[in-house]
mmCIF file of C-alpha atoms in Angstrom:
data_model
loop_
_atom_site.group_PDB
_atom_site.id
_atom_site.type_symbol
_atom_site.label_atom_id
_atom_site.label_comp_id
_atom_site.label_asym_id
_atom_site.label_seq_id
_atom_site.Cartn_x
_atom_site.Cartn_y
_atom_site.Cartn_z
ATOM 1 C CA MET A 1 -35.609 -75.063 -33.927
ATOM 2 C CA LYS A 2 -37.155 -78.461 -33.248
ATOM 3 C CA ILE A 3 -35.547 -80.444 -30.461
ATOM 4 C CA SER A 4 -35.641 -84.204 -30.126
ATOM 5 C CA ASP A 5 -37.080 -85.004 -26.710
ATOM 6 C CA SER A 6 -35.407 -88.429 -26.637
ATOM 7 C CA LYS A 7 -32.006 -86.909 -27.416
ATOM 8 C CA LEU A 8 -32.357 -84.271 -24.707
ATOM 9 C CA TYR A 9 -33.579 -86.808 -22.130
ATOM 10 C CA LYS A 10 -30.486 -88.870 -22.846
ATOM 11 C CA GLU A 11 -28.050 -85.938 -22.805
ATOM 12 C CA PHE A 12 -29.591 -84.057 -19.884
ATOM 13 C CA PRO A 13 -31.460 -86.606 -17.700
ATOM 14 C CA LEU A 14 -31.953 -84.144 -14.819
ATOM 15 C CA PHE A 15 -34.145 -82.088 -17.108
ATOM 16 C CA SER A 16 -36.689 -84.885 -17.370
ATOM 17 C CA THR A 17 -38.643 -83.292 -14.507
ATOM 18 C CA LEU A 18 -38.799 -79.793 -16.007
ATOM 19 C CA CYS A 19 -41.811 -77.962 -17.373
ATOM 20 C CA GLY A 20 -41.535 -78.365 -21.122
ATOM 21 C CA PRO A 21 -39.542 -78.142 -24.351
ATOM 22 C CA GLU A 22 -38.626 -74.469 -23.703
ATOM 23 C CA ASP A 23 -36.494 -75.571 -20.763
ATOM 24 C CA TYR A 24 -34.760 -78.271 -22.803
ATOM 25 C CA HIS A 25 -34.060 -75.730 -25.518
ATOM 26 C CA ALA A 26 -32.651 -73.249 -22.983
ATOM 27 C CA LYS A 27 -30.329 -75.877 -21.548
ATOM 28 C CA GLN A 28 -29.049 -76.825 -24.985
ATOM 29 C CA LEU A 29 -28.439 -73.189 -25.951
ATOM 30 C CA LEU A 30 -26.714 -72.537 -22.623
ATOM 31 C CA ASN A 31 -24.331 -75.441 -23.124
ATOM 32 C CA GLN A 32 -23.549 -74.422 -26.704
ATOM 33 C CA LEU A 33 -22.815 -70.796 -25.771
ATOM 34 C CA LEU A 34 -20.595 -71.816 -22.844
ATOM 35 C CA LEU A 35 -18.609 -74.018 -25.208
ATOM 36 C CA ARG A 36 -18.322 -71.319 -27.870
ATOM 37 C CA LYS A 37 -17.078 -68.776 -25.335
ATOM 38 C CA GLY A 38 -14.396 -71.201 -24.178
ATOM 39 C CA TYR A 39 -15.539 -71.683 -20.581
ATOM 40 C CA SER A 40 -13.766 -74.477 -18.719
ATOM 41 C CA MET A 41 -15.406 -77.843 -18.147
ATOM 42 C CA LYS A 42 -15.789 -77.064 -14.423
ATOM 43 C CA THR A 43 -17.514 -73.737 -15.103
ATOM 44 C CA ARG A 44 -19.825 -75.289 -17.690
ATOM 45 C CA LYS A 45 -20.782 -78.011 -15.247
ATOM 46 C CA ALA A 46 -21.378 -75.500 -12.442
ATOM 47 C CA TYR A 47 -23.493 -73.164 -14.609
ATOM 48 C CA ARG A 48 -25.575 -76.055 -15.942
ATOM 49 C CA GLY A 49 -26.111 -77.274 -12.396
ATOM 50 C CA HIS A 50 -27.368 -73.882 -11.205
ATOM 51 C CA ALA A 51 -29.672 -73.599 -14.221
ATOM 52 C CA GLU A 52 -31.063 -77.084 -13.570
ATOM 53 C CA ARG A 53 -31.697 -76.437 -9.888
ATOM 54 C CA PHE A 54 -33.465 -73.159 -10.594
ATOM 55 C CA LEU A 55 -35.677 -74.470 -13.396
ATOM 56 C CA ARG A 56 -36.498 -77.696 -11.568
ATOM 57 C CA GLN A 57 -38.162 -75.777 -8.743
ATOM 58 C CA SER A 58 -39.748 -73.118 -10.976
ATOM 59 C CA ILE A 59 -43.529 -73.178 -11.358
ATOM 60 C CA VAL A 60 -43.309 -71.512 -14.782
ATOM 61 C CA SER A 61 -41.399 -72.242 -17.971
ATOM 62 C CA VAL A 62 -38.078 -70.547 -18.663
ATOM 63 C CA ASN A 63 -39.685 -67.980 -20.986
ATOM 64 C CA GLU A 64 -42.137 -66.891 -18.272
ATOM 65 C CA VAL A 65 -39.604 -66.383 -15.489
ATOM 66 C CA SER A 66 -39.801 -62.896 -13.951
ATOM 67 C CA ARG A 67 -37.468 -60.938 -11.711
ATOM 68 C CA GLU A 68 -39.752 -61.842 -8.797
ATOM 69 C CA HIS A 69 -39.111 -65.542 -9.436
ATOM 70 C CA LEU A 70 -35.364 -64.940 -9.501
ATOM 71 C CA ASN A 71 -35.374 -62.786 -6.365
ATOM 72 C CA LYS A 72 -37.426 -65.361 -4.468
ATOM 73 C CA TYR A 73 -35.071 -68.171 -5.480
ATOM 74 C CA LEU A 74 -31.940 -66.237 -4.456
ATOM 75 C CA LEU A 75 -33.505 -65.293 -1.118
ATOM 76 C CA GLU A 76 -34.228 -68.976 -0.505
ATOM 77 C CA LEU A 77 -30.571 -69.767 -1.138
ATOM 78 C CA ILE A 78 -29.573 -67.181 1.468
ATOM 79 C CA GLU A 79 -32.154 -68.383 3.991
ATOM 80 C CA THR A 80 -31.099 -72.019 3.615
ATOM 81 C CA GLY A 81 -27.547 -71.137 4.595
ATOM 82 C CA HIS A 82 -25.633 -71.315 1.312
ATOM 83 C CA SER A 83 -22.292 -69.513 1.274
ATOM 84 C CA ASN A 84 -21.843 -66.124 -0.365
ATOM 85 C CA SER A 85 -19.515 -67.644 -2.974
ATOM 86 C CA TYR A 86 -22.175 -70.240 -3.904
ATOM 87 C CA ILE A 87 -24.835 -67.541 -4.243
ATOM 88 C CA ASN A 88 -22.509 -65.359 -6.334
ATOM 89 C CA GLN A 89 -21.881 -68.278 -8.670
ATOM 90 C CA ALA A 90 -25.642 -68.935 -8.902
ATOM 91 C CA ILE A 91 -26.194 -65.292 -9.863
ATOM 92 C CA SER A 92 -23.486 -65.489 -12.536
ATOM 93 C CA ALA A 93 -24.997 -68.679 -13.944
ATOM 94 C CA LEU A 94 -28.582 -67.355 -14.015
ATOM 95 C CA ARG A 95 -27.447 -64.034 -15.457
ATOM 96 C CA PHE A 96 -25.613 -65.896 -18.217
ATOM 97 C CA LEU A 97 -28.656 -68.072 -18.869
ATOM 98 C CA PHE A 98 -31.220 -65.278 -19.109
ATOM 99 C CA LYS A 99 -29.152 -62.367 -20.448
ATOM 100 C CA ASN A 100 -26.465 -63.946 -22.632
ATOM 101 C CA THR A 101 -28.298 -67.064 -23.758
ATOM 102 C CA LEU A 102 -32.002 -66.161 -23.878
ATOM 103 C CA LYS A 103 -31.563 -62.394 -24.430
ATOM 104 C CA ARG A 104 -34.053 -61.595 -21.680
ATOM 105 C CA TYR A 105 -33.299 -57.880 -21.418
ATOM 106 C CA ASP A 106 -36.471 -57.295 -19.369
ATOM 107 C CA LEU A 107 -34.723 -58.868 -16.363
ATOM 108 C CA PRO A 108 -32.379 -56.910 -14.054
ATOM 109 C CA LYS A 109 -29.225 -55.483 -15.604
ATOM 110 C CA HIS A 110 -27.549 -55.193 -12.231
ATOM 111 C CA TRP A 111 -27.882 -58.030 -9.753
ATOM 112 C CA ILE A 112 -27.371 -57.435 -6.047
ATOM 113 C CA ARG A 113 -24.579 -59.724 -4.909
ATOM 114 C CA PRO A 114 -23.603 -60.666 -1.351
ATOM 115 C CA LYS A 115 -20.159 -59.648 -0.178
ATOM 116 C CA GLY A 116 -17.466 -62.241 -0.720
ATOM 117 C CA ASN A 117 -16.308 -64.231 2.288
ATOM 118 C CA LYS A 118 -12.842 -63.091 3.361
ATOM 119 C CA THR A 119 -11.118 -66.251 4.547
ATOM 120 C CA LEU A 120 -7.433 -67.079 4.789
ATOM 121 C CA PRO A 121 -6.087 -70.276 3.242
ATOM 122 C CA SER A 122 -4.985 -73.147 5.432
ATOM 123 C CA VAL A 123 -1.220 -73.725 5.279
ATOM 124 C CA LEU A 124 0.895 -76.683 6.384
ATOM 125 C CA SER A 125 4.195 -76.056 8.124
ATOM 126 C CA GLU A 126 7.390 -77.332 6.510
ATOM 127 C CA GLN A 127 7.538 -80.126 9.097
ATOM 128 C CA GLU A 128 3.943 -81.112 8.344
ATOM 129 C CA VAL A 129 4.717 -81.263 4.619
ATOM 130 C CA LEU A 130 7.666 -83.587 5.305
ATOM 131 C CA SER A 131 5.555 -85.773 7.604
ATOM 132 C CA LEU A 132 2.848 -85.957 4.941
ATOM 133 C CA LEU A 133 5.266 -87.021 2.198
ATOM 134 C CA ASP A 134 7.144 -89.441 4.468
ATOM 135 C CA SER A 135 3.867 -91.229 5.241
ATOM 136 C CA LEU A 136 3.553 -92.339 1.602
ATOM 137 C CA ALA A 137 5.106 -95.696 0.724
ATOM 138 C CA ASN A 138 3.550 -95.888 -2.750
ATOM 139 C CA PRO A 139 6.003 -94.201 -5.231
ATOM 140 C CA LYS A 140 3.161 -92.988 -7.466
ATOM 141 C CA HIS A 141 1.315 -91.344 -4.579
ATOM 142 C CA ARG A 142 4.503 -89.845 -3.146
ATOM 143 C CA LEU A 143 5.394 -88.332 -6.528
ATOM 144 C CA LEU A 144 1.856 -86.991 -6.964
ATOM 145 C CA LEU A 145 1.829 -85.025 -3.703
ATOM 146 C CA THR A 146 5.493 -84.020 -3.966
ATOM 147 C CA LEU A 147 4.821 -82.479 -7.382
ATOM 148 C CA ALA A 148 1.693 -80.705 -6.113
ATOM 149 C CA TYR A 149 3.703 -79.075 -3.297
ATOM 150 C CA SER A 150 7.092 -78.476 -4.939
ATOM 151 C CA SER A 151 5.592 -76.838 -8.041
ATOM 152 C CA GLY A 152 2.511 -75.159 -6.522
ATOM 153 C CA LEU A 153 0.078 -77.047 -8.761
ATOM 154 C CA ARG A 154 -3.686 -77.181 -8.667
ATOM 155 C CA VAL A 155 -5.057 -80.717 -8.409
ATOM 156 C CA SER A 156 -6.495 -80.354 -11.921
ATOM 157 C CA GLU A 157 -2.996 -79.523 -13.175
ATOM 158 C CA VAL A 158 -1.038 -82.252 -11.430
ATOM 159 C CA VAL A 159 -3.311 -85.107 -12.564
ATOM 160 C CA ARG A 160 -3.121 -83.879 -16.179
ATOM 161 C CA LEU A 161 0.666 -83.653 -16.369
ATOM 162 C CA ARG A 162 2.139 -85.359 -19.411
ATOM 163 C CA ARG A 163 5.660 -86.585 -19.972
ATOM 164 C CA GLU A 164 6.191 -83.915 -22.638
ATOM 165 C CA ASP A 165 5.447 -81.152 -20.081
ATOM 166 C CA LEU A 166 8.660 -81.849 -18.151
ATOM 167 C CA ASP A 167 11.701 -79.796 -19.145
ATOM 168 C CA PHE A 168 14.588 -81.497 -17.321
ATOM 169 C CA SER A 169 17.254 -79.308 -18.950
ATOM 170 C CA ARG A 170 15.762 -76.092 -17.488
ATOM 171 C CA ASN A 171 14.126 -77.541 -14.350
ATOM 172 C CA LEU A 172 10.707 -76.321 -15.484
ATOM 173 C CA ILE A 173 7.216 -77.745 -15.918
ATOM 174 C CA HIS A 174 5.016 -76.452 -18.732
ATOM 175 C CA ILE A 175 1.439 -76.108 -17.448
ATOM 176 C CA ARG A 176 -0.867 -76.086 -20.464
ATOM 177 C CA GLN A 177 -4.283 -74.459 -20.659
ATOM 178 C CA ALA A 178 -4.699 -74.057 -16.903
ATOM 179 C CA LYS A 179 -7.381 -71.987 -15.190
ATOM 180 C CA GLY A 180 -8.487 -69.187 -17.478
ATOM 181 C CA GLY A 181 -7.086 -71.009 -20.518
ATOM 182 C CA LYS A 182 -3.529 -69.833 -19.776
ATOM 183 C CA ASP A 183 -0.171 -71.559 -20.189
ATOM 184 C CA ARG A 184 2.650 -70.975 -17.718
ATOM 185 C CA TYR A 185 5.921 -72.414 -16.469
ATOM 186 C CA THR A 186 6.597 -73.429 -12.898
ATOM 187 C CA LEU A 187 9.443 -75.058 -10.967
ATOM 188 C CA LEU A 188 10.687 -78.632 -11.368
ATOM 189 C CA SER A 189 12.763 -79.309 -8.279
ATOM 190 C CA ASN A 190 15.869 -81.489 -8.251
ATOM 191 C CA THR A 191 14.269 -83.711 -5.623
ATOM 192 C CA VAL A 192 11.305 -84.320 -7.923
ATOM 193 C CA ILE A 193 13.630 -85.097 -10.857
ATOM 194 C CA ASP A 194 15.178 -87.911 -8.802
ATOM 195 C CA LEU A 195 11.712 -89.225 -7.914
ATOM 196 C CA LEU A 196 10.605 -88.978 -11.548
ATOM 197 C CA GLN A 197 13.593 -90.948 -12.832
ATOM 198 C CA THR A 198 12.939 -93.739 -10.341
ATOM 199 C CA TYR A 199 9.218 -93.663 -11.091
ATOM 200 C CA MET A 200 9.708 -93.863 -14.864
ATOM 201 C CA MET A 201 12.007 -96.845 -14.479
ATOM 202 C CA THR A 202 9.241 -98.839 -12.817
ATOM 203 C CA HIS A 203 6.173 -97.366 -14.542
ATOM 204 C CA ALA A 204 5.573 -97.303 -18.281
ATOM 205 C CA VAL A 205 4.826 -93.606 -18.710
ATOM 206 C CA ILE A 206 3.620 -93.167 -22.281
ATOM 207 C CA ASP A 207 1.524 -89.999 -22.019
ATOM 208 C CA TYR A 208 0.036 -88.982 -18.661
ATOM 209 C CA LEU A 209 2.351 -89.203 -15.662
ATOM 210 C CA PHE A 210 -0.554 -90.467 -13.594
ATOM 211 C CA PRO A 211 -2.763 -92.576 -15.868
ATOM 212 C CA GLY A 212 -6.310 -93.401 -14.923
ATOM 213 C CA VAL A 213 -8.138 -96.713 -14.924
ATOM 214 C CA GLN A 214 -9.313 -96.361 -18.521
ATOM 215 C CA SER A 215 -6.786 -96.392 -21.333
ATOM 216 C CA GLY A 216 -5.767 -92.902 -22.419
ATOM 217 C CA SER A 217 -7.231 -91.216 -19.332
ATOM 218 C CA HIS A 218 -5.549 -89.517 -16.372
ATOM 219 C CA LEU A 219 -6.019 -90.025 -12.641
ATOM 220 C CA SER A 220 -9.195 -88.339 -11.420
ATOM 221 C CA GLU A 221 -9.081 -85.314 -9.145
ATOM 222 C CA ARG A 222 -11.198 -87.196 -6.609
ATOM 223 C CA ALA A 223 -8.655 -90.031 -6.505
ATOM 224 C CA ALA A 224 -5.825 -87.521 -5.962
ATOM 225 C CA GLN A 225 -7.756 -85.938 -3.095
ATOM 226 C CA ALA A 226 -8.263 -89.396 -1.567
ATOM 227 C CA VAL A 227 -4.484 -89.961 -1.681
ATOM 228 C CA PHE A 228 -3.969 -86.696 0.205
ATOM 229 C CA ASP A 229 -6.654 -87.520 2.790
ATOM 230 C CA ARG A 230 -5.086 -90.901 3.588
ATOM 231 C CA ALA A 231 -1.601 -89.374 3.871
ATOM 232 C CA LYS A 232 -2.899 -86.575 6.111
ATOM 233 C CA HIS A 233 -4.560 -89.100 8.425
ATOM 234 C CA LYS A 234 -1.468 -91.306 8.522
ATOM 235 C CA ALA A 235 0.790 -88.315 9.257
ATOM 236 C CA GLY A 236 -1.449 -87.300 12.169
ATOM 237 C CA ILE A 237 -2.195 -83.838 10.779
ATOM 238 C CA LEU A 238 -5.343 -82.554 12.472
ATOM 239 C CA LYS A 239 -5.796 -79.152 10.822
ATOM 240 C CA LYS A 240 -8.352 -78.772 8.075
ATOM 241 C CA ALA A 241 -6.578 -79.278 4.756
ATOM 242 C CA SER A 242 -7.051 -80.568 1.220
ATOM 243 C CA ILE A 243 -4.644 -81.324 -1.611
ATOM 244 C CA HIS A 244 -5.047 -77.645 -2.639
ATOM 245 C CA THR A 245 -3.457 -76.751 0.725
ATOM 246 C CA LEU A 246 -0.144 -77.926 -0.739
ATOM 247 C CA ARG A 247 -0.383 -75.114 -3.323
ATOM 248 C CA HIS A 248 -1.064 -72.584 -0.557
ATOM 249 C CA SER A 249 1.874 -73.990 1.430
ATOM 250 C CA PHE A 250 4.174 -73.724 -1.612
ATOM 251 C CA ALA A 251 3.374 -70.023 -2.041
ATOM 252 C CA THR A 252 3.617 -69.231 1.675
ATOM 253 C CA HIS A 253 6.940 -71.025 2.131
ATOM 254 C CA LEU A 254 8.402 -69.253 -0.922
ATOM 255 C CA LEU A 255 7.329 -65.901 0.481
ATOM 256 C CA GLU A 256 8.819 -66.706 3.877
ATOM 257 C CA GLY A 257 12.032 -67.735 2.124
ATOM 258 C CA GLY A 258 12.357 -64.313 0.525
ATOM 259 C CA THR A 259 10.968 -64.928 -2.983
ATOM 260 C CA ASP A 260 9.495 -61.797 -4.555
ATOM 261 C CA LEU A 261 5.682 -61.698 -4.654
ATOM 262 C CA ARG A 262 5.676 -61.027 -8.412
ATOM 263 C CA HIS A 263 7.665 -64.198 -9.053
ATOM 264 C CA ILE A 264 5.242 -66.196 -6.912
ATOM 265 C CA GLN A 265 2.386 -64.678 -8.906
ATOM 266 C CA GLU A 266 3.924 -65.976 -12.148
ATOM 267 C CA LEU A 267 4.561 -69.437 -10.735
ATOM 268 C CA LEU A 268 0.975 -69.736 -9.510
ATOM 269 C CA GLY A 269 -0.498 -68.303 -12.708
ATOM 270 C CA HIS A 270 -2.475 -65.529 -11.007
ATOM 271 C CA ALA A 271 -3.730 -62.835 -13.375
ATOM 272 C CA ASP A 272 -3.699 -60.185 -10.634
ATOM 273 C CA VAL A 273 -1.056 -59.790 -7.938
ATOM 274 C CA LYS A 274 -3.871 -58.962 -5.496
ATOM 275 C CA THR A 275 -4.801 -62.650 -5.558
ATOM 276 C CA THR A 276 -1.245 -63.571 -4.576
ATOM 277 C CA GLN A 277 -1.141 -60.960 -1.817
ATOM 278 C CA ILE A 278 -3.381 -63.132 0.364
ATOM 279 C CA TYR A 279 -0.242 -65.105 1.262
ATOM 280 C CA THR A 280 1.225 -62.066 2.971
ATOM 281 C CA HIS A 281 -1.544 -62.517 5.567
ATOM 282 C CA VAL A 282 -0.621 -66.118 6.374
ATOM 283 C CA SER A 283 3.162 -65.776 6.131
ATOM 284 C CA LYS A 284 5.105 -65.629 9.391
ATOM 285 C CA LYS A 285 8.010 -63.787 7.704
ATOM 286 C CA ASP A 286 7.287 -60.381 9.217
ATOM 287 C CA LEU A 287 5.300 -61.583 12.207
ATOM 288 C CA ALA A 288 8.352 -63.494 13.457
ATOM 289 C CA HIS A 289 10.050 -60.168 14.245
ATOM 290 C CA ILE A 290 7.150 -58.906 16.331
ATOM 291 C CA ARG A 291 6.979 -59.869 19.987
ATOM 292 C CA SER A 292 3.869 -60.086 22.053
ATOM 293 C CA PRO A 293 3.818 -57.245 24.623
ATOM 294 C CA LEU A 294 3.353 -59.874 27.339
ATOM 295 C CA ASP A 295 6.839 -61.380 26.886
ATOM 296 C CA PRO A 296 8.953 -58.319 27.822
ATOM 297 C CA ILE A 297 6.602 -57.611 30.737
ATOM 298 C CA MET A 298 7.151 -61.106 32.115
ATOM 299 C CA GLU A 299 10.921 -60.968 31.508
ATOM 300 C CA ASN A 300 11.290 -57.600 33.268
ATOM 301 C CA PRO A 301 8.182 -57.193 35.364
ATOM 302 C CA PRO A 302 7.528 -53.672 36.657
ATOM 303 C CA GLU A 303 7.314 -53.156 40.366
ATOM 304 C CA ARG A 304 3.854 -53.890 41.618
ATOM 305 C CA LYS A 305 2.234 -51.221 43.701
ATOM 306 C CA LYS A 306 1.838 -52.178 47.321
ATOM 307 C CA GLU A 307 -1.658 -51.991 48.666
#
């Protein structure tokens, strides 16, 4: 298969520094296979990025890469302080490139992966959520963050909402082709319906609820994050948080309010309930009934022994 160098330079400019046509060919095949297998745009971008970074520093062409080259590169990632999740994604990308795309069966079948980092999500209190939303004077921005919290949406989902996704008669939002290519329904609160009606009276909503700068486009995820960052600063919230924290807060507050974990799983679109169970670790529902042993000691102190 002959590849046009000019076409590849234009399509993949970062590959202009690579070794030769074999690398261009590998990148093209990788992109085609990712598309055919239905990987999301984010995953395709991430896998291409890892492939580019590896091949850019490689002293040999893609067809000459050995397991020693791969091991050395992954060790360098560890030594330079990259997170375990980043390294795991790099392994997945390189494994896909060499095994699935290039059929390099001489390379390792089983890759040693670092253990995943076990971190708990940051959660805003109910008062912090109210302060955040109250800090927004712009109706579009207020609706954006209110929807993200009240429906437990990912930022990628909230910016892509269309008018047709809103089911006012059943108080539901139809989330189409979300993470993993799955559809689901989630809540449309009465408060949000009131905000939507006011918003649609003053904004010509033809397709996307939150249109972007270019005609026919939606608001970018980066712009939505910037809205959250400004609101967080204005509300005086000091804890580390992003717009995705609103989704974590939605799930945690539902759990604390007595909603069954399985229902929360469906609303969030988690394939496995184990993913949803992380919110049991940040919920104060059960912890609120447990007292520190210091409190009863201070309330009824035992007699101190006299020296």
